[in-house]
Each structure stands twice: as C-alpha cells, then as structure tokens.
Tab-separated table of C-alpha atoms in Angstrom:
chain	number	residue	atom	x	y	z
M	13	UNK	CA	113.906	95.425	62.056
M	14	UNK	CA	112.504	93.587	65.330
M	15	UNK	CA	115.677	95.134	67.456
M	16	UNK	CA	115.618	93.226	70.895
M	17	UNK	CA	114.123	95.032	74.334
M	18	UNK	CA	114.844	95.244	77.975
M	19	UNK	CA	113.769	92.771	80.121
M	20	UNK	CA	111.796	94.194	82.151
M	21	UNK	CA	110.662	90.579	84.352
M	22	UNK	CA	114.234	90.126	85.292
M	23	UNK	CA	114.597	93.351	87.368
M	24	UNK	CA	114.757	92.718	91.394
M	25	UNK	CA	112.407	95.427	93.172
M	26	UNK	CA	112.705	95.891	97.225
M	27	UNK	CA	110.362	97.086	99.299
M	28	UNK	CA	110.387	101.003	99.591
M	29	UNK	CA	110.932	100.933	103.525
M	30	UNK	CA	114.498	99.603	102.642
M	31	UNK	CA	115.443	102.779	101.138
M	32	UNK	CA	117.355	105.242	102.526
M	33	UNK	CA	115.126	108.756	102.215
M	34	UNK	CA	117.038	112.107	102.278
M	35	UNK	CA	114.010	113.613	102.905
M	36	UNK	CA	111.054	113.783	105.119
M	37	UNK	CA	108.422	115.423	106.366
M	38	UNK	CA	110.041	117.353	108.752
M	39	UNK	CA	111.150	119.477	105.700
M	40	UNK	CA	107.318	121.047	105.302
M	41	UNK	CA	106.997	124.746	106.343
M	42	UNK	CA	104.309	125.901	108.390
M	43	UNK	CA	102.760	129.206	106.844
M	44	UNK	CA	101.560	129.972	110.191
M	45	UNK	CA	104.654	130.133	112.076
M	46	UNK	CA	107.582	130.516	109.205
M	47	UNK	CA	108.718	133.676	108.982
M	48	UNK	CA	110.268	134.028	105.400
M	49	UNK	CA	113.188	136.640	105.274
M	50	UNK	CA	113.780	136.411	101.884
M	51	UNK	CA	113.617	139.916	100.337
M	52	UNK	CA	114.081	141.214	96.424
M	53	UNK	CA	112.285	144.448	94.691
M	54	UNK	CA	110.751	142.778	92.254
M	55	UNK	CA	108.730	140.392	95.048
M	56	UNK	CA	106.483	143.556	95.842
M	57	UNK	CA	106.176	144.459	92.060
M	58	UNK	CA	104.896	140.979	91.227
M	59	UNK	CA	102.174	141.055	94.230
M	60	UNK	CA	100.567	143.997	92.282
M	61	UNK	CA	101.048	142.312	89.178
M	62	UNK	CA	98.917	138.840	90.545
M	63	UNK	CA	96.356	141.092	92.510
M	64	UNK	CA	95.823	142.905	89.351
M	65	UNK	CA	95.538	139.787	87.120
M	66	UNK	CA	93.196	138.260	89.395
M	67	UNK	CA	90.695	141.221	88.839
M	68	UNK	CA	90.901	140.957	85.512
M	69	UNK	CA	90.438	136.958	86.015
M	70	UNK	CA	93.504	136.517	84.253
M	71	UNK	CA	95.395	133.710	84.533
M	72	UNK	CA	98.156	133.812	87.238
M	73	UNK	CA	100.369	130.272	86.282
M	74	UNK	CA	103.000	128.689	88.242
M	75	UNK	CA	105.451	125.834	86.868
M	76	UNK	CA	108.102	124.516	88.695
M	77	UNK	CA	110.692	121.866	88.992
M	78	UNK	CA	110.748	118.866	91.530
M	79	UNK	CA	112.835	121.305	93.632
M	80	UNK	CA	110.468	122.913	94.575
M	81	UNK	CA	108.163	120.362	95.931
M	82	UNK	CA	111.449	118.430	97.814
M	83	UNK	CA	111.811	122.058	99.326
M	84	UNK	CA	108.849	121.927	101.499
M	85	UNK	CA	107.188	124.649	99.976
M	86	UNK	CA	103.635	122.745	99.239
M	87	UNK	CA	101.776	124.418	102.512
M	88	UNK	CA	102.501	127.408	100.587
M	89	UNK	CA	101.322	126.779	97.327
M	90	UNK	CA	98.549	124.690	98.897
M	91	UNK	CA	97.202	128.053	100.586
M	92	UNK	CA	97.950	130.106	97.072
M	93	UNK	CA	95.510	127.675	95.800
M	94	UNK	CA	92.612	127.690	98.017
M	95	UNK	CA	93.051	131.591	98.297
M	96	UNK	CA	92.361	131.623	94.378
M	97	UNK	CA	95.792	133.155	94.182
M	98	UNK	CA	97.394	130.381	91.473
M	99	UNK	CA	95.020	129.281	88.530
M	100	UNK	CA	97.033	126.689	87.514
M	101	UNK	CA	100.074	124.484	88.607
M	102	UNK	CA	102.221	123.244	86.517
M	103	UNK	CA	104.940	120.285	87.424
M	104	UNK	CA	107.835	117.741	85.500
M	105	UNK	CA	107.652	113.957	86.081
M	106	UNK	CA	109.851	114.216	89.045
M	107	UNK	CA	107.981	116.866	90.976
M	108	UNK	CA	104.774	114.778	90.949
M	109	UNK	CA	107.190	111.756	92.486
M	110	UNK	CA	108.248	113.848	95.187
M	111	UNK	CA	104.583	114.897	95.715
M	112	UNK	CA	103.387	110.959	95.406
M	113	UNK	CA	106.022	109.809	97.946
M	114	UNK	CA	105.339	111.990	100.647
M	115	UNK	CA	101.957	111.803	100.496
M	116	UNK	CA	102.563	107.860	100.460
M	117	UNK	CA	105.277	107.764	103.125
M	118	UNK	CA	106.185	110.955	104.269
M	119	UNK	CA	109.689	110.536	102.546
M	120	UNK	CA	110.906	110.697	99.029
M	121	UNK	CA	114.732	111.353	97.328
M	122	UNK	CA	116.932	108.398	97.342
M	123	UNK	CA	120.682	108.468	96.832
M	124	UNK	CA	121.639	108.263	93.359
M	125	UNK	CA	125.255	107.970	93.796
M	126	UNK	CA	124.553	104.849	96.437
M	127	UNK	CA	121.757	103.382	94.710
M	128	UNK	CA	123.362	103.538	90.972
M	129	UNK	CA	126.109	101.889	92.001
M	130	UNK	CA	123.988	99.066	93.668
M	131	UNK	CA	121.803	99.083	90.442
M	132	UNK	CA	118.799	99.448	92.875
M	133	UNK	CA	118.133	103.058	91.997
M	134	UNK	CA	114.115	103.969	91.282
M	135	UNK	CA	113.492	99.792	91.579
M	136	UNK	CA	110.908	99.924	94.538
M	137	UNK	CA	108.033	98.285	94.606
M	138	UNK	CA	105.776	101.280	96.514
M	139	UNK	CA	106.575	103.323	93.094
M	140	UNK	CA	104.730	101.040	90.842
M	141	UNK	CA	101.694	102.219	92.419
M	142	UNK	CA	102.370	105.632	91.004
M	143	UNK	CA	101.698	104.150	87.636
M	144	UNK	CA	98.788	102.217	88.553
M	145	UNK	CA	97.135	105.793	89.106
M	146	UNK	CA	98.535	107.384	85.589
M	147	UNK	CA	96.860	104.373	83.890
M	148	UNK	CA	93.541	104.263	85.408
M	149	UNK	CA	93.489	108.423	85.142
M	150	UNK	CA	94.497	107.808	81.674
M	151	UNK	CA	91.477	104.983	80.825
M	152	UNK	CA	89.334	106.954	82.172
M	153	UNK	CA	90.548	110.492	79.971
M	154	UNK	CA	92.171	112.194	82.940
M	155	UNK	CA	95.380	113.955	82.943
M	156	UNK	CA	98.318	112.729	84.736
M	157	UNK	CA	98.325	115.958	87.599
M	158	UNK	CA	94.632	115.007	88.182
M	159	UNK	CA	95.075	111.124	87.362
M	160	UNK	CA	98.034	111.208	90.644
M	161	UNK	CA	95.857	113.669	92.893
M	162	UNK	CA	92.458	111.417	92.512
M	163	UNK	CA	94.725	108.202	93.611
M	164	UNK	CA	96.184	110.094	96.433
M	165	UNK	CA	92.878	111.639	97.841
M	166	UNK	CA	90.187	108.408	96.768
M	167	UNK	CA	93.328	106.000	98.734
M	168	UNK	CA	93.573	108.068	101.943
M	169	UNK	CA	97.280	108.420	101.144
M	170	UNK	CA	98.297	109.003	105.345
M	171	UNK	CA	99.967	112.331	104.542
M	172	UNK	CA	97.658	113.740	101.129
M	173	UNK	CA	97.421	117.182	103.356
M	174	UNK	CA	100.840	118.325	102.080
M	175	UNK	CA	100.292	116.705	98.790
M	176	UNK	CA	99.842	119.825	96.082
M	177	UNK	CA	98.179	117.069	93.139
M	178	UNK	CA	95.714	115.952	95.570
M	179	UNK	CA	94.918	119.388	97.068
M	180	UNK	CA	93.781	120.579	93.235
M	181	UNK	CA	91.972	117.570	93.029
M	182	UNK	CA	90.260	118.666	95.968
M	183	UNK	CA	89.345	122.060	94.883
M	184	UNK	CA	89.378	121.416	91.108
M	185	UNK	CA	92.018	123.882	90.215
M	186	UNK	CA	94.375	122.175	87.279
M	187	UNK	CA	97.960	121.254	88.287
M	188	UNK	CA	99.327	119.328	85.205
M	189	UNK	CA	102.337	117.001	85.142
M	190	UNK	CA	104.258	117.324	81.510
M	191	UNK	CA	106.681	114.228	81.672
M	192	UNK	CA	109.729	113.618	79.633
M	193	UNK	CA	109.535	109.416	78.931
M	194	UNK	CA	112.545	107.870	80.441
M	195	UNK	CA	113.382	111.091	82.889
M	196	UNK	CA	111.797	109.502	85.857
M	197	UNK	CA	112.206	106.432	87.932
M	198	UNK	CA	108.699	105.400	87.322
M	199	UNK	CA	109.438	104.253	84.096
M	200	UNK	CA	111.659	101.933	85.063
M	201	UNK	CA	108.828	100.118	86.524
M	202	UNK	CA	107.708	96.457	85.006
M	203	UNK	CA	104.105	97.738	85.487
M	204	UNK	CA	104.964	101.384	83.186
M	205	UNK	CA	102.579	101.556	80.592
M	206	UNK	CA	103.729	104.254	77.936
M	207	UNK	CA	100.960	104.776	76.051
M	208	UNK	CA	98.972	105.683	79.182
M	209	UNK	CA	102.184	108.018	79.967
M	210	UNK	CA	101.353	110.001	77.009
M	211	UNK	CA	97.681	109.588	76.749
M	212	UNK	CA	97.865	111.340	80.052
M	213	UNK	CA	100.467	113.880	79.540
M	214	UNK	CA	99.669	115.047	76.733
M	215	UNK	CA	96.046	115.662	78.143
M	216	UNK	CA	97.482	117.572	80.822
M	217	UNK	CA	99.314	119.717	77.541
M	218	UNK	CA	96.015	120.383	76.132
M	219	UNK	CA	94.687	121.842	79.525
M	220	UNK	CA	97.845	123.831	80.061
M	221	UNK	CA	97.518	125.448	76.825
M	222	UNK	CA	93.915	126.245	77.409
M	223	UNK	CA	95.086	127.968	80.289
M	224	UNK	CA	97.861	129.869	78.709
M	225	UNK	CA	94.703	131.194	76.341
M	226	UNK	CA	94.153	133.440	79.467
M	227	UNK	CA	97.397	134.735	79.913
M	228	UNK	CA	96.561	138.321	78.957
M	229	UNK	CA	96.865	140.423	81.776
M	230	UNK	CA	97.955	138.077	83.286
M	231	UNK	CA	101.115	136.501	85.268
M	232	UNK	CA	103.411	133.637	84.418
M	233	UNK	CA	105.624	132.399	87.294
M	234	UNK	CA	108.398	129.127	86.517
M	235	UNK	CA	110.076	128.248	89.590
M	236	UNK	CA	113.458	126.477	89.061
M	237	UNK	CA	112.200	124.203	86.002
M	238	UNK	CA	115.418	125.131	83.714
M	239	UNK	CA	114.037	122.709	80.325
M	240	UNK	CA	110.594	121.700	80.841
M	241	UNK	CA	108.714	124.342	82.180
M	242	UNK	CA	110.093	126.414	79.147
M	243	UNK	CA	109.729	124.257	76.509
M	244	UNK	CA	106.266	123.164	77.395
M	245	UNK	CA	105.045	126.686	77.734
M	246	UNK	CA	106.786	128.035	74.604
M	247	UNK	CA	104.922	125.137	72.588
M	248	UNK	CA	101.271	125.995	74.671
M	249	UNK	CA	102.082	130.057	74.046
M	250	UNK	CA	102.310	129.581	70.208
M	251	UNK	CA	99.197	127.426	70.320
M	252	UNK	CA	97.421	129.846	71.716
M	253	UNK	CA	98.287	132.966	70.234
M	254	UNK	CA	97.723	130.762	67.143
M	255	UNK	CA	94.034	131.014	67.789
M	256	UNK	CA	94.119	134.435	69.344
M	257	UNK	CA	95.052	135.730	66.136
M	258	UNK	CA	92.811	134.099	63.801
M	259	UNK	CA	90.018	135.793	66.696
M	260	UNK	CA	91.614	139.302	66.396
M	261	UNK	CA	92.706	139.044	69.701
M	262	UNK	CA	96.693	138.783	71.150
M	263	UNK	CA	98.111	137.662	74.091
M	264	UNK	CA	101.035	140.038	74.479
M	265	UNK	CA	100.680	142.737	77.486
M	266	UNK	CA	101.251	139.966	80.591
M	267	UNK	CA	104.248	139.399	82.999
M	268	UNK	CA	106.771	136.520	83.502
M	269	UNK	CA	109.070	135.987	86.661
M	270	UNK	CA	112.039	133.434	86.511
M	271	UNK	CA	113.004	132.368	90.116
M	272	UNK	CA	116.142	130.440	90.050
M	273	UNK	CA	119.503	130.092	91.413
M	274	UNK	CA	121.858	131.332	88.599
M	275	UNK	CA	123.383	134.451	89.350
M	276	UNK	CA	122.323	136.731	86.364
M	277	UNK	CA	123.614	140.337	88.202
M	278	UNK	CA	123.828	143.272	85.830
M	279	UNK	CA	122.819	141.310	83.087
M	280	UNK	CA	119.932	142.467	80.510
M	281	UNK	CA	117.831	139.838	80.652
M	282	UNK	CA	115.330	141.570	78.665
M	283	UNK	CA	116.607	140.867	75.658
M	284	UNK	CA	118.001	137.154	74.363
M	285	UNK	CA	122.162	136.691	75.454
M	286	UNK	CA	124.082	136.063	72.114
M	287	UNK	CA	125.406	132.617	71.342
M	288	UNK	CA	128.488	133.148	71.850
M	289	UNK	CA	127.456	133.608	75.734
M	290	UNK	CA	126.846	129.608	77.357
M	291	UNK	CA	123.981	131.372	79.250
M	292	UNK	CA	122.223	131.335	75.423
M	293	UNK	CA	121.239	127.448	76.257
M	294	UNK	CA	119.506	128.576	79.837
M	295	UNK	CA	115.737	128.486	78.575
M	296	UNK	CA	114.267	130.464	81.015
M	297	UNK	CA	116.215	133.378	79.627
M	298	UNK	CA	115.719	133.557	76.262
M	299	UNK	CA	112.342	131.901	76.443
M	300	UNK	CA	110.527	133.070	79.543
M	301	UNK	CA	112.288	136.321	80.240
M	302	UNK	CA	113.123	137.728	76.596
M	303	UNK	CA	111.254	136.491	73.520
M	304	UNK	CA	107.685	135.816	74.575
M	305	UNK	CA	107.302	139.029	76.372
M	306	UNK	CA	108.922	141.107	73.468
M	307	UNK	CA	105.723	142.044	72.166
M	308	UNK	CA	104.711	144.189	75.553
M	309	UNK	CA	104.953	142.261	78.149
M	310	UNK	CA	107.308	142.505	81.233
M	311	UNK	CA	109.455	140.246	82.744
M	312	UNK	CA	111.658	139.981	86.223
M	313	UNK	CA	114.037	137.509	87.213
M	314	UNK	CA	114.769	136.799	91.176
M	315	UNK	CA	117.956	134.564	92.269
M	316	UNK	CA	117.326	132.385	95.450
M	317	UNK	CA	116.516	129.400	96.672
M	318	UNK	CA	113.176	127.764	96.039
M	319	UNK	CA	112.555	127.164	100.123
M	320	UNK	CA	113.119	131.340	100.370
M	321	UNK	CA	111.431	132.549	97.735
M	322	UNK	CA	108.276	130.707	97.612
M	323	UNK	CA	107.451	131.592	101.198
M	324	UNK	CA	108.665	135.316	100.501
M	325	UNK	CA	106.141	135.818	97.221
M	326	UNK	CA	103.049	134.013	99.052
M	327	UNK	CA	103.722	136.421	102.208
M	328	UNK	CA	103.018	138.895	100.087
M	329	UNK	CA	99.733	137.556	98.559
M	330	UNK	CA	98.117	135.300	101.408
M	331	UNK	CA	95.226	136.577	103.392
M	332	UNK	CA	96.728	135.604	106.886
C-alpha cells in the first residue's frame, strides 16, 4: 500500500559556518616532524609482511572507520599511497564525510548530543554538496570514493591536500566508500538521491572485490571499522575465491591485522570466541582474525588508538 513519506521540503537547513566543529585542522599530523611512540611486536612483523606482498605485487588493503580519518592520520596514509605502500583504501559513509568536510572547511564532527536535541543535527546546507558529487560520479559510472575525490580535486576544495579521496584521485589508486543508507547525515539531505547512493556504492563493491582477487600473498589491514569493513570484505572474499576456484587457483596463504581499541589480552584470537562469549558479535574477530585466514593464512591483532598506530605502522614502511 502507498504508506506516506517524510517530508523532506519542510526541513530548515543553516549554513555550515553556524556549526559548532569539534574538529579542525589543527588535528593533522605532520609525518615530517611527528614522532610516533607507539610500539607493539606485531608492528615490525607486519612491515615484512607488506614489503613482501609488494614484491609479489600483492595486494596490501587498508579499510577503516571514520575514526580514523577524524584522527588526523590522512598525511600518513596520503604518503603510504604515493609510496605504493597501500593498493587500495577502503572507507564507511562517515569516513568519506570527515574527509569531504575538511577538505571543504577545514572542520568536520558536530555535536550530536547538542544538535539532536535542537533537531539541527546533519541539516547543513554545505553537506548537500557532498551529494551533488555522489550523483554526478554516479551518472557518469564512477564509484562513490572516486565520485567524492574528483569533486574535491576538479573544485579546488581550499584544503584537498589532506583529503585521502582526492589524493587517490590524484594518483589513481582506488579508495572506495561502502555506505550503509540512512547511517550518514548526508542522507538526510532534500537533495539525497538513493539510487545514485547505490549505483555508486555498489560500484565501489565491485572494485573492492576485484581487489580482494589479489589478496594472495598479500596483506589485509581494517583499522577500527567494527561492522562494515568486515562485512563488506567477508561478502568481496567469497566472491572472489568463488572465481579462484572455478580457475584452480585459492586465495588462502595472506595476512590480516585488526587495529582497534578493545582489549583482547591473552585471548586466542585465532580461532572464533564461542557464543556464549559477547565478544562472538565483534566482527573483526571472528571474521577478519579467525575464519577467513583458517585456511593458511595469519592474522595479528594490535590494541591502540587509531592517531598511534597509524603513524607507528607507516614509520615502519615510509621511505623518509
């Protein structure tokens, strides 16, 4: 039956430079003067395992939540990219945001507990422009990682140097966006076009899976992205061992790293916790660490935060 829809003409947008940013620029580190002291065995281990996945051409993957970008890491994993260290980036909805809005403004995270009360929250008008690039990428068959960094880099966004989106669009290395509709405050938009969403996001899950065709030998890294990074890759891993098989071929003997900040000390993370344990519903475990390496790969899990560990795992890899 025709159920009735949200209004979306009645909502009241403001003017981005009324919001109150958590966030700025000032949060970017400088590869050439931080000095990570982050430290973990496994950090050293994982160097050898990129190096030697590079030489075999291997893929070397990264995913991550929007953490990671609102950490200030992106100088980092700009410089993993033009070293030829990461083959492909992977990010949620809200990381490519984050990534938008400073490149935009040079700000980006807004109170939720202020602006949900004020029923203001993700209602700007500066965001609509995100999804004027997703639908132009998406007429014109790009995904929504490229769709972003083209808009950013062709509009001389004032601060697209620490944007990661428009760095790959720069050097052509994928960085794909894999969007839950509804998670992000772009969609809240008037201008949100949803089939362009997933014309373009699915797109960008086409490409990731292509890369995951590559993964043997090589590395897959997912930094703080507790539902989506593991779901989307699970989905791309089948897809592609799918056609591995039918070639002859597996993709079994390649690494995976989980870098997150739940303590899993003296825990066997090799193998999937029981469901009786809550940590059963963590996917990074059981999916990343546990049951797609089972069949000879290896897989290491490092607690920290993002703005540590990212800097302490490119220290090891950059060419200064």
């Amino acid at each position: 039956m025709p159920f009735e829809k949200f209004d979306r003409s009645k909502l009241k947008l403001l003017p981005i430079s009324q919001r109150v940013h958590d966030l700025d620029l000032s949060v970017m580190l400088n590869p050439q003067t931080h000095k990570p002291g982050f430290s973990h065995p496994a950090i050293d281990i994982l160097r050898e395992k990129i190096i030697r996945a590079r030489e075999k051409n291997a893929a070397v993957i990264m995913m991550m939540g929007a953490h990671v970008i609102r950490a200030g890491t992106a100088p980092y994993l700009l410089k993993l990219m033009e070293q030829g260290i990461i083959t492909h980036f992977a990010l949620n909805g809200a990381g490519a945001i984050h990534d938008f809005e400073f490149a935009e403004i040079g700000a980006t995270t807004e109170s939720v507990a202020k602006y949900i009360s004020e029923g203001q929250f993700g209602l700007w008008n500066e965001d609509a422009n995100f999804n004027i690039a997703v639908n132009a990428g998406a007429a014109d068959g790009l995904g929504l990682g490229e769709a972003i960094g083209r808009h950013i880099e062709e509009n001389k966004f004032p601060h697209r140097q620490y944007s990661l989106l428009a760095g790959a669009y720069r050097m052509k290395v994928p960085a794909t966006v894999h969007v839950s509709v509804g998670c992000d405050i772009v969609h809240e938009q008037p201008n949100c076009d949803g089939a362009a969403v997933g014309r373009a996001t699915y797109t960008d899950f086409l490409i990731y899976a292509k890369s995951i065709e590559n993964l043997e030998n090589g590395v897959f890294l997912n930094f703080g992205s507790a539902v989506t990074g593991p779901e989307v890759y699970l989905k791309c891993l089948a897809m592609a061992r799918n056609v591995a098989h039918q070639e002859g071929k597996k993709i079994s003997k390649f690494t995976t790293a989980v870098f997150d900040l739940l303590d899993l000390e003296g825990k066997n993370f090799h193998e999937t916790p029981p469901k009786s344990d809550p940590r059963y519903y963590y996917r990074p475990w059981k999916t990343i660490l546990a049951r797609t390496v089972a069949d000879g790969g290896e897989s290491f899990y490092i607690c920290g935060d993002h703005r540590e560990t990212v800097p302490a795992l490119a220290a090891k890899l950059l060419i200064k």
